[in-house]
Amino acid sequence: AQSVTQLDSQVPVFEEAPVELRCNYSSSVSVYLFWYVQYPNQGLQLLLKYLSGSTLVESINGFEAEFNKSQTSFHLRKPSVHISDTAEYFCAVTDGGSQGNLIFGKGTKLSVKP
Amino acid sequence: KAGVTQTPRYLIKTRGQQVTLSCSPISGHRSVSWYQQTPGQGLQFLFEYFSETQRNKGNFPGRFSGRQFSNSRSEMNVSTLELGDSALYLCASSLGATDGATLHFGNGTRLTVT
C-alpha cells in the first residue's frame, strides 16, 4: 500500500526567506503526486501536481516541486515566502487505479514570521 | 462556477446517535470523495462515488456509509456515533474521468460527538 511521509510537522521561517517542505512516498510502478494547502477553517486547495512529463512542476504563486523517482521524493520549495503563505501543507499520492483515493501525509504547518 | 458546498458546517451530536452530512459537488463533476480529518490520524479516505456507484472504499467500519444521487450530490451517514468520530469531514469532487484528476474540496463539516 502507498504511504506518504512528511518529515517536518512544523516549519517556522521568516518572511522573504526560502523554504523547503519535504515529502517522501513509498515506491510504486507509477504514481501521481500532489501538494495541497489548507488555510484555517477551510478545505484543501490544490497547489500543484505531478502526473507525468517534466519532473519540475510549478504553481501560480511561486511554489515548485520536483519529482525525484530514485529518491521517491516530491519536496515543495519556495525561494521567498510571504506572511500569507502561513498554512498547513499536505503531500498526497495515488496510483493509477485509485481514483479519488488520495493517500495524504500528516501535513506540515508552515509559519511565516515578519 | 460555485465550489463544493458542504452542509452543515458544524454539528454537535451525542454518542449513539446517527448523523447525515451533505455535499454538493461542482457542476459537471461526477465523482465525489469523502475524507475524515483528525489531529491524530490526519486525512483518511472514506469512500468515493462516481455516477451513483461506490467505486472505492477506505478502511472504516460499516457504521460509515454514503450514497450519491443522480444529480451527483452525495450524502454520508454515520450511525451509532462514537466519541472518536469527532472530526472534520471533507468532501471533494472531481471530473473523475481520468487518473490524477484534481480533487476540489469543500470547507468541511465539523462534527463533535459528546
CSV table of C-alpha atoms in Angstrom, one decimal:
chain,number,residue,atom,x,y,z
A,1,ALA,CA,0.0,0.0,0.0
A,2,GLN,CA,1.1,3.5,-0.7
A,3,SER,CA,2.3,5.7,2.1
A,4,VAL,CA,3.5,9.3,2.4
A,5,THR,CA,5.9,10.8,4.9
A,6,GLN,CA,6.2,14.4,5.6
A,7,LEU,CA,9.3,14.7,7.6
A,8,ASP,CA,8.6,18.0,9.3
A,9,SER,CA,5.4,18.6,11.3
A,10,GLN,CA,6.2,22.3,11.7
A,11,VAL,CA,8.4,24.7,9.8
A,12,PRO,CA,8.9,28.2,11.2
A,13,VAL,CA,10.5,30.7,8.8
A,14,PHE,CA,11.0,34.4,8.4
A,15,GLU,CA,9.3,36.4,5.7
A,16,GLU,CA,11.3,36.5,2.4
A,17,ALA,CA,13.4,33.5,3.4
A,18,PRO,CA,13.4,30.4,1.3
A,19,VAL,CA,11.6,27.3,2.4
A,20,GLU,CA,11.5,23.6,1.6
A,21,LEU,CA,8.8,21.2,2.8
A,22,ARG,CA,9.9,17.6,2.5
A,23,CYS,CA,7.8,14.7,1.2
A,24,ASN,CA,8.7,11.1,0.6
A,25,TYR,CA,6.4,8.4,-0.7
A,26,SER,CA,6.6,4.6,-0.9
A,27,SER,CA,7.7,3.3,-4.2
A,28,SER,CA,5.3,2.1,-6.8
A,29,VAL,CA,5.4,1.5,-10.5
A,30,SER,CA,3.7,4.7,-11.3
A,31,VAL,CA,2.4,7.4,-9.1
A,32,TYR,CA,0.6,10.7,-9.3
A,33,LEU,CA,1.8,13.3,-6.7
A,34,PHE,CA,0.1,16.3,-5.3
A,35,TRP,CA,0.6,19.2,-2.9
A,36,TYR,CA,-2.5,20.7,-1.3
A,37,VAL,CA,-2.7,23.7,1.1
A,38,GLN,CA,-5.2,24.2,3.9
A,39,TYR,CA,-5.9,27.6,5.4
A,40,PRO,CA,-7.6,27.8,8.9
A,41,ASN,CA,-11.3,26.7,8.8
A,42,GLN,CA,-11.1,25.8,5.1
A,43,GLY,CA,-10.9,22.8,2.9
A,44,LEU,CA,-7.8,21.8,0.9
A,45,GLN,CA,-6.8,23.6,-2.3
A,46,LEU,CA,-4.5,22.1,-4.9
A,47,LEU,CA,-1.2,23.8,-5.1
A,48,LEU,CA,0.5,21.7,-7.8
A,49,LYS,CA,0.6,18.2,-9.1
A,50,TYR,CA,2.9,15.8,-11.0
A,51,LEU,CA,1.3,13.3,-13.4
A,52,SER,CA,4.0,12.8,-16.0
A,53,GLY,CA,6.5,14.6,-18.1
A,54,SER,CA,8.8,17.3,-16.7
A,55,THR,CA,9.9,16.4,-13.2
A,56,LEU,CA,9.7,20.1,-12.1
A,57,VAL,CA,6.2,21.5,-11.6
A,58,GLU,CA,5.3,25.0,-10.6
A,59,SER,CA,2.3,26.7,-9.1
A,60,ILE,CA,1.0,30.1,-9.9
A,61,ASN,CA,2.0,31.6,-6.6
A,62,GLY,CA,5.7,30.8,-6.7
A,63,PHE,CA,5.9,27.3,-5.3
A,64,GLU,CA,7.6,24.5,-7.1
A,65,ALA,CA,8.2,20.8,-6.5
A,66,GLU,CA,10.5,18.3,-8.1
A,67,PHE,CA,9.6,14.7,-8.6
A,68,ASN,CA,12.7,12.5,-7.9
A,69,LYS,CA,11.9,8.9,-8.7
A,70,SER,CA,15.2,7.5,-7.4
A,71,GLN,CA,14.8,9.1,-4.0
A,72,THR,CA,11.0,8.7,-4.0
A,73,SER,CA,10.6,12.3,-3.1
A,74,PHE,CA,8.4,15.3,-4.1
A,75,HIS,CA,9.7,18.2,-2.0
A,76,LEU,CA,8.0,21.6,-2.1
A,77,ARG,CA,10.1,24.7,-2.3
A,78,LYS,CA,9.6,28.5,-2.5
A,79,PRO,CA,12.5,30.9,-2.8
A,80,SER,CA,10.9,33.7,-0.9
A,81,VAL,CA,7.8,33.2,1.4
A,82,HIS,CA,5.2,35.7,2.4
A,83,ILE,CA,3.1,36.0,5.6
A,84,SER,CA,0.1,34.9,3.5
A,85,ASP,CA,1.8,31.5,2.9
A,86,THR,CA,1.2,30.6,6.5
A,87,ALA,CA,-0.9,27.5,6.3
A,88,GLU,CA,-0.8,23.7,6.5
A,89,TYR,CA,0.6,21.8,3.5
A,90,PHE,CA,-0.2,18.3,2.6
A,91,CYS,CA,1.6,16.0,0.2
A,92,ALA,CA,-0.5,13.3,-1.3
A,93,VAL,CA,-0.1,10.3,-3.7
A,94,THR,CA,-2.2,8.0,-5.7
A,95,ASP,CA,-1.5,5.3,-8.2
A,96,GLY,CA,-3.4,4.8,-11.4
A,97,GLY,CA,-6.1,2.6,-10.0
A,98,SER,CA,-7.4,4.7,-7.1
A,99,GLN,CA,-9.5,7.4,-8.5
A,100,GLY,CA,-10.5,9.8,-5.7
A,101,ASN,CA,-8.5,7.9,-3.2
A,102,LEU,CA,-5.5,10.1,-2.2
A,103,ILE,CA,-3.1,9.0,0.5
A,104,PHE,CA,-2.1,12.0,2.4
A,105,GLY,CA,0.9,12.8,4.6
A,106,LYS,CA,0.3,14.1,8.1
A,107,GLY,CA,0.9,17.7,7.0
A,108,THR,CA,3.5,20.4,7.6
A,109,LYS,CA,2.4,23.6,9.3
A,110,LEU,CA,4.3,26.5,7.7
A,111,SER,CA,4.5,29.5,10.0
A,112,VAL,CA,5.9,32.7,8.3
A,113,LYS,CA,7.1,35.3,10.8
A,114,PRO,CA,7.6,39.0,10.0
B,1,LYS,CA,-18.7,28.3,-11.0
B,2,ALA,CA,-19.8,27.6,-7.5
B,3,GLY,CA,-17.4,25.4,-5.4
B,4,VAL,CA,-18.1,22.3,-3.4
B,5,THR,CA,-20.7,23.0,-0.8
B,6,GLN,CA,-21.0,21.0,2.4
B,7,THR,CA,-23.8,21.3,4.9
B,8,PRO,CA,-24.0,21.8,7.8
B,9,ARG,CA,-20.7,23.5,8.7
B,10,TYR,CA,-20.9,22.5,12.3
B,11,LEU,CA,-22.8,19.7,14.1
B,12,ILE,CA,-22.9,18.5,17.7
B,13,LYS,CA,-24.3,15.1,18.4
B,14,THR,CA,-24.5,12.7,21.3
B,15,ARG,CA,-22.9,9.2,21.4
B,16,GLY,CA,-25.2,6.6,19.9
B,17,GLN,CA,-27.0,9.0,17.6
B,18,GLN,CA,-26.7,9.0,13.9
B,19,VAL,CA,-25.8,11.8,11.5
B,20,THR,CA,-26.1,12.7,7.8
B,21,LEU,CA,-23.8,15.1,6.1
B,22,SER,CA,-24.4,16.6,2.7
B,23,CYS,CA,-22.2,17.5,-0.2
B,24,SER,CA,-23.0,19.3,-3.4
B,25,PRO,CA,-20.2,19.0,-6.0
B,26,ILE,CA,-19.1,21.4,-8.6
B,27,SER,CA,-21.4,21.4,-11.5
B,28,GLY,CA,-20.4,18.8,-14.1
B,29,HIS,CA,-18.3,16.8,-11.6
B,30,ARG,CA,-19.4,13.2,-11.4
B,31,SER,CA,-17.0,11.9,-8.7
B,32,VAL,CA,-17.4,12.7,-5.0
B,33,SER,CA,-15.0,11.5,-2.4
B,34,TRP,CA,-15.2,11.8,1.4
B,35,TYR,CA,-12.3,12.2,3.9
B,36,GLN,CA,-12.1,12.3,7.6
B,37,GLN,CA,-9.5,14.7,9.1
B,38,THR,CA,-8.4,14.4,12.8
B,39,PRO,CA,-5.4,15.8,14.6
B,40,GLY,CA,-4.2,12.3,15.4
B,41,GLN,CA,-4.8,10.3,12.2
B,42,GLY,CA,-4.7,13.2,9.7
B,43,LEU,CA,-6.6,12.9,6.5
B,44,GLN,CA,-8.1,9.4,5.8
B,45,PHE,CA,-10.1,8.3,2.8
B,46,LEU,CA,-13.6,7.1,3.5
B,47,PHE,CA,-15.1,6.3,0.1
B,48,GLU,CA,-15.6,7.6,-3.5
B,49,TYR,CA,-18.7,7.6,-5.6
B,50,PHE,CA,-18.9,8.0,-9.4
B,51,SER,CA,-22.2,8.1,-11.3
B,52,GLU,CA,-24.1,6.8,-8.2
B,53,THR,CA,-21.8,3.8,-7.7
B,54,GLN,CA,-19.3,3.4,-4.9
B,55,ARG,CA,-16.0,2.9,-6.8
B,56,ASN,CA,-13.6,2.8,-3.9
B,57,LYS,CA,-13.8,2.4,-0.1
B,58,GLY,CA,-11.3,3.1,2.7
B,59,ASN,CA,-10.7,1.2,5.9
B,60,PHE,CA,-13.6,2.4,8.0
B,61,PRO,CA,-16.3,0.3,9.9
B,62,GLY,CA,-19.7,-0.3,8.4
B,63,ARG,CA,-21.2,2.5,10.5
B,64,PHE,CA,-19.9,4.8,7.9
B,65,SER,CA,-21.9,4.8,4.7
B,66,GLY,CA,-22.6,7.0,1.8
B,67,ARG,CA,-24.6,7.4,-1.4
B,68,GLN,CA,-24.7,9.5,-4.5
B,69,PHE,CA,-27.8,10.8,-6.2
B,70,SER,CA,-28.4,11.2,-10.0
B,71,ASN,CA,-27.5,14.9,-9.8
B,72,SER,CA,-24.1,13.9,-8.3
B,73,ARG,CA,-24.9,15.3,-4.8
B,74,SER,CA,-23.7,13.0,-2.1
B,75,GLU,CA,-24.6,12.2,1.5
B,76,MET,CA,-22.5,10.5,4.1
B,77,ASN,CA,-24.1,8.8,7.1
B,78,VAL,CA,-22.6,7.7,10.4
B,79,SER,CA,-24.7,5.5,12.7
B,80,THR,CA,-24.2,4.8,16.4
B,81,LEU,CA,-21.8,7.7,16.8
B,82,GLU,CA,-18.7,7.3,19.0
B,83,LEU,CA,-16.5,9.9,20.6
B,84,GLY,CA,-13.8,9.0,18.2
B,85,ASP,CA,-15.9,10.1,15.3
B,86,SER,CA,-15.4,13.7,16.2
B,87,ALA,CA,-13.6,15.1,13.2
B,88,LEU,CA,-13.7,17.4,10.2
B,89,TYR,CA,-15.4,15.6,7.3
B,90,LEU,CA,-14.3,16.8,3.9
B,91,CYS,CA,-16.0,16.2,0.7
B,92,ALA,CA,-14.2,16.6,-2.6
B,93,SER,CA,-15.4,16.5,-6.2
B,94,SER,CA,-13.7,15.9,-9.5
B,95,LEU,CA,-14.5,15.2,-13.1
B,96,GLY,CA,-13.4,11.7,-12.2
B,97,ALA,CA,-12.9,10.5,-15.8
B,98,THR,CA,-9.1,10.4,-15.8
B,99,ASP,CA,-6.4,9.3,-13.4
B,100,GLY,CA,-4.9,12.0,-11.4
B,101,ALA,CA,-7.9,14.3,-11.7
B,102,THR,CA,-7.7,17.3,-9.3
B,103,LEU,CA,-9.9,17.0,-6.2
B,104,HIS,CA,-11.8,20.2,-5.3
B,105,PHE,CA,-12.6,20.2,-1.6
B,106,GLY,CA,-15.4,21.8,0.3
B,107,ASN,CA,-14.8,23.6,3.6
B,108,GLY,CA,-16.0,20.6,5.6
B,109,THR,CA,-18.4,19.7,8.3
B,110,ARG,CA,-17.0,19.8,11.8
B,111,LEU,CA,-18.7,17.0,13.8
B,112,THR,CA,-18.4,17.0,17.6
B,113,VAL,CA,-19.7,13.9,19.4
B,114,THR,CA,-20.3,14.3,23.2
